[in-house]
Amino acid sequence: MATSTSRNIFVFSILLVFLAQWAAFGNASKRKEASTLSLAERVQQLTDLSNKRPVIRMNVAKFNEYVKGTPRNYSVVAMFTALSPQRGCSICGAANEEFTIVANSFRFNSQVFSNKLFFALVDFDEAGSIFQSMKLYTAPVFIHFPAKGKPQSHDKMDIQRFGVEAEAVARWIAERTDVQAVARWIAERTDVQIRVFRPPNYSGTMALIIVSIVVGGLLYLKRNNLEFLYNRHAWGLASLFIVFCMTSGQMWNQIRGPPVVQRTQNGISYIHRSSQGQLVVETYIVFLLSSAITLGMILVIEAGKGKADIRKRRVMLVAGLGMFALFFGMILSIFKSKAHGYPYSFIMS
Amino acid sequence: MAVKLLKSKTGEASSHKYETLLKLTILSLGAILSFSTRLFSVLRYESVIHEFDPYFNYRTTKFLAEEGYFAFHNWFDDRAWYPLGRIIGGTIYPGLMVTAAVFHYVLNFFNFLVDVRNVCVFLAPLFSSFTTIVTYLLTKELKNESAGLTAAVMIAIVPGYISRSVAGSYDNEGIAIFCMLLTYYFWIKAVKTGSIAWAAACSLAYFYMVSSWGGYVFLINLIPLHVFVLMVTGRFSHRIYVAYSTLYCIGTILSMQIPFVGFQPVQSSEHMLAFGVFGLAQILAFIDYLKSKLTQEQFDTLFHAVFSLFGIIVIGAVSVLLITGKISPWTGRFYSLLDPSYAKNNIPIIASVSEHQPTAWSSFYFDLQLLVFLFPVGLYVCFSNLNDANIFIILYGITSIYFAGVMVRLMLVLAPVMCIMGGIAVASLLGKYIKDIDQGSKSHEKKTVKGRDSQQSQSRRSEISMAFVGMLTFFMVMYAFHCTWVTSEAYSSPSIVLSARSYDGSLIIFDDFREAYYWLRMNTPPDAKIMSWWDYGYQITAMANRTILVDNNTWNNTHISRVGQAMASPEDKAYEIMRELDVDYVLVIFGGLTGYSSDDINKFLWMVRIGGSTDRGSHIKEQDYYSSNGEFRVDREGSQNMLNCLMYKMCYYRFGQMYTEGGKPTGYDRVRSAEIGNKDFELDVLEEAYTTEHWL
């Protein structure tokens, strides 16, 4: 995480330098028409830019020059996004990372086409007018600008359907470029398949290693006395934990990957409105409530055992009873709000 | 109400006879309750068989009852899986059919003339009554009689079990749960006594289980796991050695008699745990024997030498067997349990079945209610009082709750253990406090700490206890209400007959499924081949008695995929496929008129996915069937592929001229709330054969 931020800062500073240079250049050429640059020149410049950085950051002038300018013999895949922190677009950040992965992967493993396809980024805060001219009201949006003509409706990637994972973006780009590629590069065509190379994620492996070191170390230190493995309280707690995880639907979260909270008209909602789905926060709430109910009942049982003094036991009993009733009522009301038409309630409606 | 009876029972435990009478009353009431609560659907509709799979079971049972066991065993069914056919005897678990046929035979022998269908309809409720009794016995072994009674009453009405055993749901699970609990009961008995007789009974019950449900794999892994844990915790003894060795030997040999199981118990990885533990038990017993004969030093040398030699041999043998393919790798369904995302990513046909979805917390609550919270308490009680039997029930609880979390349908396996644990929990919650209440009236109460308390605190304690008992009773009553509500609302509608409320509140019954099947039976030539999506396969063979292409036994992925391709292709392409498959009629289910939402259009995406999942169907892409916005639509904005495919055309044929709902244009689809996009078209290669009253 730390490395990536520092890298971002580094990139950002490069970008600043680069922008300054370009601004000077842009001012100089502004009076000419955008398409005065010849095709070869533009391709050359784009190639240079993308060699510096696979995703080319566009401002209005550059966008008109490279992406809108004709004639082209290259396609551009542009991501329209809003990266600045005050926009608060969290998915844009994620999409940006994935997009960069795609661009990098393309650069490194399809040299043949390196001047046929370029990756661009348009930020709303830098080039809002482009958003208006493209009639875009949301971000992030991926649009493919084909080598000939204007983008058609199918050249806009639907992130609702495809998701923003690098693999999905790559597949989408491959499909779109296929459309043109078939027409033009029939002879020389080898598929523009972008094999996505993800920077490997070591955190899982690291966690495993650390856990095994800790466990191994404990076993080694305690090798003379393995009694703690037979500790029934530890095992009991572990199995209770598993039970609560399962009954609160953590496995469902694991498989389906629901959102943490949901935004609705009435603000953020923590509870999914139908009994078919659930949110992550909701499962945590259920987890806590059900463990509280169980704790209440266990207190009641312990109070009945009659080892401690009478007053303490009475307090335990009443507390346990109260917890049981209160939290049961709460969980019932949550359930009732999910299952429409459920007739019963207790304490709370 | 049974809970109240239970309380009074534990309260007035003075007279032995009275107690027995009460116990019997509660148990028989529980059994009757579990039978009658499952009859909602029969009362509301009629005695029909539900769902899809039970129709196949019904058909095979009928065959068995008419033709006898040997003909059944050798039956080659040419109606299913045209043109492949299916060998029925070797590809099913016959336990259910044999049970029903035996009941039918016995009843008819005594001149109670009962139809096979009625036997089938009422078999599941009957077996759930048996389950109630077995649960009592099992819980009694684990804790005590009051826990047993509570558990029995709970299991009588737990929705998680009712969902699979209502009258008319004639499926393997209905009797399998009974078999499973019976096996556990005998196993606990065998572990406690160490007698060969109990172990043999256990293996017979296991055999019954194997013959009736594929879920026996859970059982044959759980019992060895129990033995293994007992070994690790140093509780291994001669009793367990005797019990397990007997069970494994007899059980394995018996289970191999089922043709469908065959040599799996000694070959597949699913059974390897049982085999390994069996070997381990022999080794441990042998070591014990040697220890008693040799000195410590001799023993140590021998132990090290033999251990290393044996380890090398075992590893070598296993790897050779794996390479030669003698030990089969884990099957898809089982693997999807261990790695939850496996099925979703790799096998669309498994992911498409709603029973194989993971379980959200609300469905846990929906199916178990109070038990969700009593279960951990029961677990706690078991942990605080560990013994051999308790370890078993703990293991059962933990493993089954994991599996239930992964797959909704395995809630069924979880429900009994939830009830057992719940019974244990309630018994230990109530036990102390009911005694407190009694203390006021009874003088011969045991000498406990209470003896030292003052009179005043005693009376207050009895009040608190009273409050607590009252509240728990209240919760139990609520549980009963919840269960009844769930049963009547969610689990008692046979999907073959649909009902809906009309605007004035009266009940309308749609019987179009049966109308359609009956039409097929009466109006098509007997050798006609009918193409439909696989959900309806069993029903067509059972009710229309015609040959079908695919059915609910989804063993052949490519064949189903071919049908999916036909449904998803435009008419001319589909015609080629249908010629290839030799199809005469095509049956589609359409709910656009009645508002029946699980019709073929809504299943269509699965057809596309499954159709596109094989080589021959690779031209079928899911994206092509979405509209440009990425939605699945049937109106004007739907994609051209969608609007021209066979399924669409068949479903909406002539629908464009229909008025369905007031104030809406013609061709308004009530399920998807849209006016259909392609209204006037003619079918080129097919012709409409018959449309039922409500266009289903």
PDB file of C-alpha atoms in Angstrom, chain A residues 47-127:
ATOM      1  CA  THR A  47       3.903   6.183 -28.939  1.00  0.00           C
ATOM      2  CA  ASP A  48       6.386   8.331 -27.103  1.00  0.00           C
ATOM      3  CA  LEU A  49       3.796   9.352 -24.564  1.00  0.00           C
ATOM      4  CA  SER A  50       2.648   5.838 -23.959  1.00  0.00           C
ATOM      5  CA  ASN A  51       6.217   4.697 -23.595  1.00  0.00           C
ATOM      6  CA  LYS A  52       6.615   7.143 -20.767  1.00  0.00           C
ATOM      7  CA  ARG A  53       3.392   6.067 -19.234  1.00  0.00           C
ATOM      8  CA  PRO A  54       0.995   3.493 -20.652  1.00  0.00           C
ATOM      9  CA  VAL A  55      -2.138   5.432 -19.791  1.00  0.00           C
ATOM     10  CA  ILE A  56      -1.952   8.834 -21.423  1.00  0.00           C
ATOM     11  CA  ARG A  57      -3.569  11.567 -19.419  1.00  0.00           C
ATOM     12  CA  MET A  58      -5.567  13.862 -21.673  1.00  0.00           C
ATOM     13  CA  ASN A  59      -6.615  17.443 -21.424  1.00  0.00           C
ATOM     14  CA  VAL A  60      -9.014  19.142 -23.813  1.00  0.00           C
ATOM     15  CA  ALA A  61      -6.469  20.066 -26.434  1.00  0.00           C
ATOM     16  CA  LYS A  62      -4.785  16.710 -26.462  1.00  0.00           C
ATOM     17  CA  PHE A  63      -8.085  14.964 -26.562  1.00  0.00           C
ATOM     18  CA  ASN A  64      -9.161  16.893 -29.623  1.00  0.00           C
ATOM     19  CA  GLU A  65      -5.807  16.361 -31.223  1.00  0.00           C
ATOM     20  CA  TYR A  66      -5.252  12.665 -30.696  1.00  0.00           C
ATOM     21  CA  VAL A  67      -8.621  11.154 -30.052  1.00  0.00           C
ATOM     22  CA  LYS A  68     -10.975  13.267 -32.065  1.00  0.00           C
ATOM     23  CA  GLY A  69      -8.506  14.198 -34.753  1.00  0.00           C
ATOM     24  CA  THR A  70      -8.728  12.544 -38.160  1.00  0.00           C
ATOM     25  CA  PRO A  71      -7.428  10.620 -39.930  1.00  0.00           C
ATOM     26  CA  ARG A  72      -6.409   7.944 -37.502  1.00  0.00           C
ATOM     27  CA  ASN A  73      -5.140   4.473 -38.029  1.00  0.00           C
ATOM     28  CA  TYR A  74      -5.165   3.623 -34.355  1.00  0.00           C
ATOM     29  CA  SER A  75      -7.864   3.038 -31.778  1.00  0.00           C
ATOM     30  CA  VAL A  76      -7.988   4.726 -28.426  1.00  0.00           C
ATOM     31  CA  VAL A  77      -9.566   3.308 -25.335  1.00  0.00           C
ATOM     32  CA  ALA A  78     -10.346   6.152 -23.005  1.00  0.00           C
ATOM     33  CA  MET A  79     -11.426   6.041 -19.416  1.00  0.00           C
ATOM     34  CA  PHE A  80     -13.533   8.999 -18.328  1.00  0.00           C
ATOM     35  CA  THR A  81     -13.211   9.345 -14.616  1.00  0.00           C
ATOM     36  CA  ALA A  82     -13.039  11.607 -11.605  1.00  0.00           C
ATOM     37  CA  LEU A  83     -10.010  10.793  -9.569  1.00  0.00           C
ATOM     38  CA  SER A  84      -9.613  13.802  -7.351  1.00  0.00           C
ATOM     39  CA  PRO A  85     -10.303  12.987  -3.720  1.00  0.00           C
ATOM     40  CA  GLN A  86     -12.987  15.613  -3.202  1.00  0.00           C
ATOM     41  CA  ARG A  87     -15.176  13.854  -5.776  1.00  0.00           C
ATOM     42  CA  GLY A  88     -15.286  10.899  -3.461  1.00  0.00           C
ATOM     43  CA  CYS A  89     -15.563   8.372  -6.255  1.00  0.00           C
ATOM     44  CA  SER A  90     -14.199   5.192  -4.751  1.00  0.00           C
ATOM     45  CA  ILE A  91     -14.925   2.974  -7.700  1.00  0.00           C
ATOM     46  CA  CYS A  92     -12.977   5.389  -9.927  1.00  0.00           C
ATOM     47  CA  GLY A  93      -9.845   4.631  -7.983  1.00  0.00           C
ATOM     48  CA  ALA A  94     -10.378   0.922  -8.283  1.00  0.00           C
ATOM     49  CA  ALA A  95     -11.202   1.241 -11.962  1.00  0.00           C
ATOM     50  CA  ASN A  96      -8.075   3.307 -12.498  1.00  0.00           C
ATOM     51  CA  GLU A  97      -5.861   0.665 -10.992  1.00  0.00           C
ATOM     52  CA  GLU A  98      -7.421  -2.016 -13.123  1.00  0.00           C
ATOM     53  CA  PHE A  99      -7.190   0.107 -16.225  1.00  0.00           C
ATOM     54  CA  THR A 100      -3.504   0.729 -15.605  1.00  0.00           C
ATOM     55  CA  ILE A 101      -2.971  -2.997 -15.267  1.00  0.00           C
ATOM     56  CA  VAL A 102      -4.586  -3.547 -18.638  1.00  0.00           C
ATOM     57  CA  ALA A 103      -2.526  -0.838 -20.257  1.00  0.00           C
ATOM     58  CA  ASN A 104       0.696  -2.167 -18.814  1.00  0.00           C
ATOM     59  CA  SER A 105      -0.126  -5.681 -19.850  1.00  0.00           C
ATOM     60  CA  PHE A 106      -0.831  -4.501 -23.367  1.00  0.00           C
ATOM     61  CA  ARG A 107       2.440  -2.650 -23.605  1.00  0.00           C
ATOM     62  CA  PHE A 108       4.508  -5.507 -22.402  1.00  0.00           C
ATOM     63  CA  ASN A 109       3.112  -8.321 -24.389  1.00  0.00           C
ATOM     64  CA  SER A 110       1.721  -7.153 -27.662  1.00  0.00           C
ATOM     65  CA  GLN A 111       4.529  -5.192 -29.245  1.00  0.00           C
ATOM     66  CA  VAL A 112       3.147  -5.687 -32.734  1.00  0.00           C
ATOM     67  CA  PHE A 113       0.144  -3.531 -32.070  1.00  0.00           C
ATOM     68  CA  SER A 114       1.785  -1.006 -29.841  1.00  0.00           C
ATOM     69  CA  ASN A 115       0.968   1.742 -32.320  1.00  0.00           C
ATOM     70  CA  LYS A 116      -2.531   0.531 -33.089  1.00  0.00           C
ATOM     71  CA  LEU A 117      -4.111   0.913 -29.710  1.00  0.00           C
ATOM     72  CA  PHE A 118      -3.558   3.551 -27.066  1.00  0.00           C
ATOM     73  CA  PHE A 119      -4.937   4.025 -23.604  1.00  0.00           C
ATOM     74  CA  ALA A 120      -6.086   7.407 -22.426  1.00  0.00           C
ATOM     75  CA  LEU A 121      -7.472   8.895 -19.258  1.00  0.00           C
ATOM     76  CA  VAL A 122      -9.723  11.929 -19.041  1.00  0.00           C
ATOM     77  CA  ASP A 123     -10.305  13.405 -15.623  1.00  0.00           C
ATOM     78  CA  PHE A 124     -13.426  15.421 -15.026  1.00  0.00           C
ATOM     79  CA  ASP A 125     -11.624  18.089 -13.047  1.00  0.00           C
ATOM     80  CA  GLU A 126      -9.063  18.617 -15.770  1.00  0.00           C
ATOM     81  CA  ALA A 127     -11.290  18.408 -18.791  1.00  0.00           C
TER      82      ALA A 127
END
